[in-house]
Coordinates of C-alpha atoms and ligand atoms in Angstrom, one line a residue:
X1 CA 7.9 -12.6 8.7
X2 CA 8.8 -8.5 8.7
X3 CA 6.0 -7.1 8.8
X4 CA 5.8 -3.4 7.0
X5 CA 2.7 -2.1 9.0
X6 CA 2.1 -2.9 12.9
X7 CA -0.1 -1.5 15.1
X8 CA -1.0 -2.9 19.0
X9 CA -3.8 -2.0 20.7
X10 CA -4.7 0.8 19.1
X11 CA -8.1 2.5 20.6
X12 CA -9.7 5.7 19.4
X13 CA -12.8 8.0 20.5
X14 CA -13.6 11.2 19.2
X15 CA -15.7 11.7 22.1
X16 CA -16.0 9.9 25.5
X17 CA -19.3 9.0 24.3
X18 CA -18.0 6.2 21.0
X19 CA -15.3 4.3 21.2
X20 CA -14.6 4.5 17.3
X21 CA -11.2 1.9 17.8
X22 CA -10.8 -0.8 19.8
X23 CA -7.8 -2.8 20.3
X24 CA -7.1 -2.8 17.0
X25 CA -4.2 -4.8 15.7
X26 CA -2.9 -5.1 12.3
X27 CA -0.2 -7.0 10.7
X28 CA 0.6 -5.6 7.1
X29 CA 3.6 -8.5 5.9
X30 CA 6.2 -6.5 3.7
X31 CA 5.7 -7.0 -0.4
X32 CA 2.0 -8.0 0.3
X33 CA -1.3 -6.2 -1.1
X34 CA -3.6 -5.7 2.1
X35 CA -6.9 -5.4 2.0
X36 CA -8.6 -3.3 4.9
X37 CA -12.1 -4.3 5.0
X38 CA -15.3 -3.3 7.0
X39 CA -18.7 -1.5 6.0
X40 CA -18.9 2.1 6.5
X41 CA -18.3 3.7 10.0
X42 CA -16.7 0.9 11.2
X43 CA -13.1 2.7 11.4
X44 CA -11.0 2.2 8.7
X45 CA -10.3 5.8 7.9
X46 CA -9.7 6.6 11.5
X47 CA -7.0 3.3 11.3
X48 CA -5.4 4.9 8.5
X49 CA -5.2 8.5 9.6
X50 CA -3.5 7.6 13.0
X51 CA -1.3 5.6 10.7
X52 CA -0.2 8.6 8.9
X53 CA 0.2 10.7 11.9
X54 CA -3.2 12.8 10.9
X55 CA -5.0 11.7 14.3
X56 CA -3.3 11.9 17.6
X57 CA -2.4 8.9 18.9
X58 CA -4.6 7.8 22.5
X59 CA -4.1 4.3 23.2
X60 CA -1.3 2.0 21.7
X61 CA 1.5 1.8 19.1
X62 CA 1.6 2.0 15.5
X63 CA 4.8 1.0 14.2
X64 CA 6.0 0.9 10.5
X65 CA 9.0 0.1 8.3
X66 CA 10.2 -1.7 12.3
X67 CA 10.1 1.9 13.9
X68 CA 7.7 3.8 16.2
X69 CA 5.5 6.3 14.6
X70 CA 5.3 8.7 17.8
X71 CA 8.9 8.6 17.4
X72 CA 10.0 8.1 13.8
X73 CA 7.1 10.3 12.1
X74 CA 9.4 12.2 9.6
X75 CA 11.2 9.3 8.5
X76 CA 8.4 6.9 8.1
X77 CA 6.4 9.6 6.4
X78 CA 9.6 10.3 3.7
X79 CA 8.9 6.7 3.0
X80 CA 5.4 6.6 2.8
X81 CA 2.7 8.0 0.1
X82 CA -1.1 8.3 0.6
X83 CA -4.6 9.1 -0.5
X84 CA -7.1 9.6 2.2
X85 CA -8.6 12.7 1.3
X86 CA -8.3 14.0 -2.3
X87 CA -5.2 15.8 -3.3
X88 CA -5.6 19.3 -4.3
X89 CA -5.6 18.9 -8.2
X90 CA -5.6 22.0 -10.5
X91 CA -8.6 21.3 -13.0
X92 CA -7.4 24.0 -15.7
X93 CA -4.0 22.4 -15.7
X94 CA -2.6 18.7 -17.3
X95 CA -1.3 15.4 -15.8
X96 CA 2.4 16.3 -16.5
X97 CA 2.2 20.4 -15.3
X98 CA 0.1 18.8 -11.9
X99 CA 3.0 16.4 -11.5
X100 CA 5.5 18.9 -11.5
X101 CA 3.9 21.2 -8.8
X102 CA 3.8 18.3 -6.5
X103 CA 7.4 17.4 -7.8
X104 CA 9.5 20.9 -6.7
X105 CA 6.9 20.8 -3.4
X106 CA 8.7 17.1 -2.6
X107 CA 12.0 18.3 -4.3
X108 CA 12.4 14.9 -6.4
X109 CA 13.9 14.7 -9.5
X110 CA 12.0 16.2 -13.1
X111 CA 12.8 12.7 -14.3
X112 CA 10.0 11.1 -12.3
X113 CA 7.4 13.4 -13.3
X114 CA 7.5 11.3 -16.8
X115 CA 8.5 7.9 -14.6
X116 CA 5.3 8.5 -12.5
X117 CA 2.8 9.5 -15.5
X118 CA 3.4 6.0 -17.2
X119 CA 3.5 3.9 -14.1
X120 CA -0.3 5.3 -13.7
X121 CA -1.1 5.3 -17.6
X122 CA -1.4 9.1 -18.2
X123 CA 1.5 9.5 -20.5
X124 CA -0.6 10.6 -23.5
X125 CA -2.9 12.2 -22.4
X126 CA -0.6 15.4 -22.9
X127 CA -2.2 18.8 -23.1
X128 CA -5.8 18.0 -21.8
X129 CA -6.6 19.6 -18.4
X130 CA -7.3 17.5 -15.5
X131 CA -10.9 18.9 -15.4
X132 CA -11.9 16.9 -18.9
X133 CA -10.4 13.7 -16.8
X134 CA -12.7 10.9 -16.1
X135 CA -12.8 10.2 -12.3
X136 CA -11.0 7.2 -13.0
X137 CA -8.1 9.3 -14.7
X138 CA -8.2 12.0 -11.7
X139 CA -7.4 9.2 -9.6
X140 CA -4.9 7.7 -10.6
X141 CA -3.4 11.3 -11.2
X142 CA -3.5 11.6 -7.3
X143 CA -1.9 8.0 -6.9
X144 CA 0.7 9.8 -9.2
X145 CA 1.1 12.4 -6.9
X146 CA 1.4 10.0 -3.7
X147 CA 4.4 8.3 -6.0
X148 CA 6.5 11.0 -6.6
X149 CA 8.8 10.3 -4.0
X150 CA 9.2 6.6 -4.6
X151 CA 7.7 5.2 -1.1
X152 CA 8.1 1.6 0.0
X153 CA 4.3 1.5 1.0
X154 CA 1.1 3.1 -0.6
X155 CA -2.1 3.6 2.3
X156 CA -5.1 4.1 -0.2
X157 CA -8.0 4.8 1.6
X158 CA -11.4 3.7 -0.6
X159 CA -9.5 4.7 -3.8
X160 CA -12.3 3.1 -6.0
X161 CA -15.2 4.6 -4.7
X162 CA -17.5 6.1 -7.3
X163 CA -15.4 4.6 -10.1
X164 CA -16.9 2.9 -13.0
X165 CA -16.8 -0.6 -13.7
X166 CA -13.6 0.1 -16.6
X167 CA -12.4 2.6 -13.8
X168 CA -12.1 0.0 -11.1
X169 CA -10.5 -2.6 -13.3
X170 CA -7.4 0.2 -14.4
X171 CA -7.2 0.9 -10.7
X172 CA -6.9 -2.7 -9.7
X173 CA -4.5 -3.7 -12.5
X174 CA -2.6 -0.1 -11.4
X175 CA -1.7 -1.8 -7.8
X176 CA -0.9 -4.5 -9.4
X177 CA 1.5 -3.9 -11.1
X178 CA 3.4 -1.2 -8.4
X179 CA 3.1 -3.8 -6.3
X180 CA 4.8 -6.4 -8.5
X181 CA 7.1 -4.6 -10.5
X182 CA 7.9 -1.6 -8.3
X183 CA 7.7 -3.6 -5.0
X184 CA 5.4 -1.4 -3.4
X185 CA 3.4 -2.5 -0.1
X186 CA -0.2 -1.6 -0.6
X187 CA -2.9 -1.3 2.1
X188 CA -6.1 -0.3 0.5
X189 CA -9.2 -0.1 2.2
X190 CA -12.9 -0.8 0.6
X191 CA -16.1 -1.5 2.4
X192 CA -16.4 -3.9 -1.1
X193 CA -15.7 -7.5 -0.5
X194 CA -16.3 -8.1 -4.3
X195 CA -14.1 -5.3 -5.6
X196 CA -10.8 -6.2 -3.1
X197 CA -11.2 -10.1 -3.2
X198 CA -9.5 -10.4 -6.9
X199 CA -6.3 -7.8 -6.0
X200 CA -5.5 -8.4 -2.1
X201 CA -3.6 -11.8 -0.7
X202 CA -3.9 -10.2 3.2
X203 CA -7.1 -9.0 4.4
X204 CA -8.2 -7.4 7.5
X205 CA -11.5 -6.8 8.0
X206 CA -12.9 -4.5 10.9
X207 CA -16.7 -3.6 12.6
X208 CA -17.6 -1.7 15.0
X209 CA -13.8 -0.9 15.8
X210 CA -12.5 -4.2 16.2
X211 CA -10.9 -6.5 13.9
X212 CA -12.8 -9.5 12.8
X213 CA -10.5 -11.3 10.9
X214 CA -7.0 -10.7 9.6
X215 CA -5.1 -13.5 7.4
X216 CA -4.7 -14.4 3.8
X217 CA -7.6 -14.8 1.8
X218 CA -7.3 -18.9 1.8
X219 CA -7.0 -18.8 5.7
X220 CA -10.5 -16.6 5.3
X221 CA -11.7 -19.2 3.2
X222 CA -10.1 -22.7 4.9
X223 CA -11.6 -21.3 8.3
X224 CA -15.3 -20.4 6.9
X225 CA -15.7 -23.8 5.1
X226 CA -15.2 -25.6 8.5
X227 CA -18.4 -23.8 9.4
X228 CA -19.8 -24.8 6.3
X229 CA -22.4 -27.1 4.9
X230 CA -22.4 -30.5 2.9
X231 CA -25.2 -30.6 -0.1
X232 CA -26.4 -34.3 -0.9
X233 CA -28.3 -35.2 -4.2
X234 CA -30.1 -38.3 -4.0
X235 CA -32.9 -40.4 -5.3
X236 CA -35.0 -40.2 -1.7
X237 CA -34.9 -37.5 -0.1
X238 CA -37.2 -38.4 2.9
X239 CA -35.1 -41.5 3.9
X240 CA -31.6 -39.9 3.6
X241 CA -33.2 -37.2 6.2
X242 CA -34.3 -40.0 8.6
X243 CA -30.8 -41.6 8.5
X244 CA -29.2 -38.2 9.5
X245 CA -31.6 -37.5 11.9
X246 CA -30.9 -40.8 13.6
X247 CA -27.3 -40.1 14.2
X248 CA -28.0 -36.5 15.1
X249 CA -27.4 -34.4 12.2
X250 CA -30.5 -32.0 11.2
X251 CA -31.1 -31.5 7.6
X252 CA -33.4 -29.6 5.4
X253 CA -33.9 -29.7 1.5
X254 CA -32.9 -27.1 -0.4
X255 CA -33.5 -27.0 -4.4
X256 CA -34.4 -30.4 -3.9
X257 CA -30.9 -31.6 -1.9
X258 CA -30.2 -32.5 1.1
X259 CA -28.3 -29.6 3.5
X260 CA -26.5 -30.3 6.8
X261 CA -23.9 -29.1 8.3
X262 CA -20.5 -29.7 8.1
X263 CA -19.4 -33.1 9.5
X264 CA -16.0 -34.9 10.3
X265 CA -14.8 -36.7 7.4
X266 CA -14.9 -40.2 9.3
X267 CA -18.5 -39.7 10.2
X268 CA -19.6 -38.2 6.6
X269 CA -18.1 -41.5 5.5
X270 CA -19.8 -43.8 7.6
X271 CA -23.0 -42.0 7.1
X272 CA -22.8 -42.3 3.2
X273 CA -21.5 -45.9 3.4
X274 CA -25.0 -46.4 5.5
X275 CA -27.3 -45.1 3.0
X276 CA -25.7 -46.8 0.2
X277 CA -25.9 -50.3 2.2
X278 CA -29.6 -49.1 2.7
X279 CA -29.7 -49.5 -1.3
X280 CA -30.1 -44.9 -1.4
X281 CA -28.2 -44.2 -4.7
X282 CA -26.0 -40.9 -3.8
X283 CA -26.1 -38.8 -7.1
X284 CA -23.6 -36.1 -5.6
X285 CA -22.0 -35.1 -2.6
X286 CA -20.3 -31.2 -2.4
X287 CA -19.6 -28.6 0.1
X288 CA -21.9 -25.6 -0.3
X289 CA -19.6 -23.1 -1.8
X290 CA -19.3 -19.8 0.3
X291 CA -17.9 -16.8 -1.7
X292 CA -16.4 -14.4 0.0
X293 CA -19.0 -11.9 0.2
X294 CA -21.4 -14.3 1.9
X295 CA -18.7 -15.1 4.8
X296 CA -17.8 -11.0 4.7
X297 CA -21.2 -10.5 5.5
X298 CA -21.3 -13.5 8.5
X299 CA -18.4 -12.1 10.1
X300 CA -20.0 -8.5 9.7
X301 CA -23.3 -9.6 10.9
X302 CA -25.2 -7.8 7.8
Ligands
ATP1 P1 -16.4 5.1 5.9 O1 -16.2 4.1 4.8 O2 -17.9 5.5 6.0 O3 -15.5 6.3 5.9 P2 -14.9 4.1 8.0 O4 -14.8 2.6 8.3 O5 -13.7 4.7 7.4 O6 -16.2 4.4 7.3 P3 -14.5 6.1 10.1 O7 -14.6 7.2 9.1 O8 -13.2 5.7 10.7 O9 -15.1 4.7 9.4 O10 -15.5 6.4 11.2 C1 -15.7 5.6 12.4 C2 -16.6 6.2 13.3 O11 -16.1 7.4 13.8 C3 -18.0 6.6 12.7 O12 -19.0 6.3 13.7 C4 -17.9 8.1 12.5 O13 -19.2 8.7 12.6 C5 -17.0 8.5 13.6 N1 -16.1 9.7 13.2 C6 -15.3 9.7 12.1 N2 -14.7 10.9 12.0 C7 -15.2 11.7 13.1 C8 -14.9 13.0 13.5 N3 -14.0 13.8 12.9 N4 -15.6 13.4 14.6 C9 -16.4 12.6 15.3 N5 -16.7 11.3 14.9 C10 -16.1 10.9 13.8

């Protein structure tokens, strides 16, 4: 797999005293949506800012598109568009005369002023100034400007915070579709399981300046369920516990099931096949669902 963003032990203080970054290493895979996860403080921006060449590199390597920022900086950034901080947007001014600042500043063509205000749903909203915008709008106005010059990869650092629910939902369905249709690699970073889980398929999640967990969300999931637990319903309680607690396994009830913890399938089997020969009547037998925020917050220790 090529891999669009890769960085190896990457460490970072801004004083001798924290070590903000520790050995961090991500793998962004070309074409994907990555999600950069952690709660706040835990590094993400500083990740993202050595990525762009805005930190000074300490410790490590950061390479991207195959080639060595410390080496490659102008190219890669040609290449590259990102929100960290908000762009400089003139409030008394529209979309379209904002977009063409930015464009004779990059020296792209006019064309893709017009290109960049539909790809991020401003098209019509012609004269009005930027300062009657809705955050939402502002936004994707400075996603706009990161577009101009038609990069190969996006960095978008928190680019929903303080949106509204209907904000959120244009913003997601905005990566979306640059990532679909214009086959843009995205690496967008939230300290919001919930709002990242339904647009990302790699995630990377980081605390305390080391990465937890990096994978696809369904290697998140496949390796939390291991650690997961099996919920029983039957029609005694009390005995079903006994039978567990004779071959080891400590339960509890919980809204009147049976809990325990995960178990091999042979021995789940032969423990069900005991109860039912000891005439128990096994209503329903299901893995205790996890959602993501729930492991997010395991891994995190919250
Ligand atoms: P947030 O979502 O709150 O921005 P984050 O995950 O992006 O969090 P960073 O902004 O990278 O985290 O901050 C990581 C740590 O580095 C924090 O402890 C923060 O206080 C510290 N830090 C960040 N910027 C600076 C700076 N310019 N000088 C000193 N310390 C800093």
């Amino acid at each position: 797999m090529s891999y669009c963003i890769e960085t190896r032990g990457l460490s970072y203080h801004y004083s001798k005293q924290e070590q903000v970054l520790n050995n961090v290493h991500l793998k962004v895979p070309e074409g994907t949506i990555y999600g950069f996860l952690g709660p706040n403080g835990a590094g993400k921006t500083t990740t993202l800012r050595l990525m762009l060449g805005l930190l000074k590199q300490q410790q490590g390597d950061i390479e991207i598109f195959g080639k060595k920022m410390s080496s490659h900086r102008m190219e890669i950034l040609q290449q590259l568009g990102s929100l960290i901080e908000s762009p400089s947007l003139y409030g008394h001014l529209s979309a379209r005369e904002n977009l063409l600042i930015w464009q004779t500043i990059y020296k792209c063509d006019k064309s893709r002023v017009e290109e960049v205000l539909k790809l991020v749903g401003l098209a019509e909203t012609g004269k009005k100034k930027v300062s009657k915008f809705s955050l939402g709008m502002k936004q994707r106005l400075s996603i706009g400007v990161a577009l101009l010059h038609s990069p190969k990869l996006l960095v978008l650092d928190e680019p929903t915070n303080g949106l509204d629910p209907q904000g959120i939902i244009e913003m997601r369905e905005l990566l979306r579709n640059l990532n679909r249709e214009e086959k843009i690699t995205i690496i967008v970073s939230s300290h919001l399981l919930s709002e990242i889980e339904k647009l990302v398929t790699h995630l990377g999640i980081i605390y305390k300046g080391e990465i937890q967990f990096q994978g696809t969300l369904e290697d998140l999931k496949k390796a939390r369920s291991q650690a997961g637990k099996i919920v029983v319903e039957t029609n005694n309680n009390p005995t079903f516990i006994q039978l567990l607690s004779s071959h080891g396994v400590s339960a509890v009830v919980e809204d009147r099931k049976v809990v325990f913890p995960f178990l091999e399938k042979e021995k789940l089997g032969d423990l069900l096949s005991e109860a039912v020969h000891k005439g128990l009547k096994l209503y329903e037998v299901s893995p205790m669902k996890e959602d993501l925020e729930s492991i997010f917050m395991e891994i995190t220790n919250q």
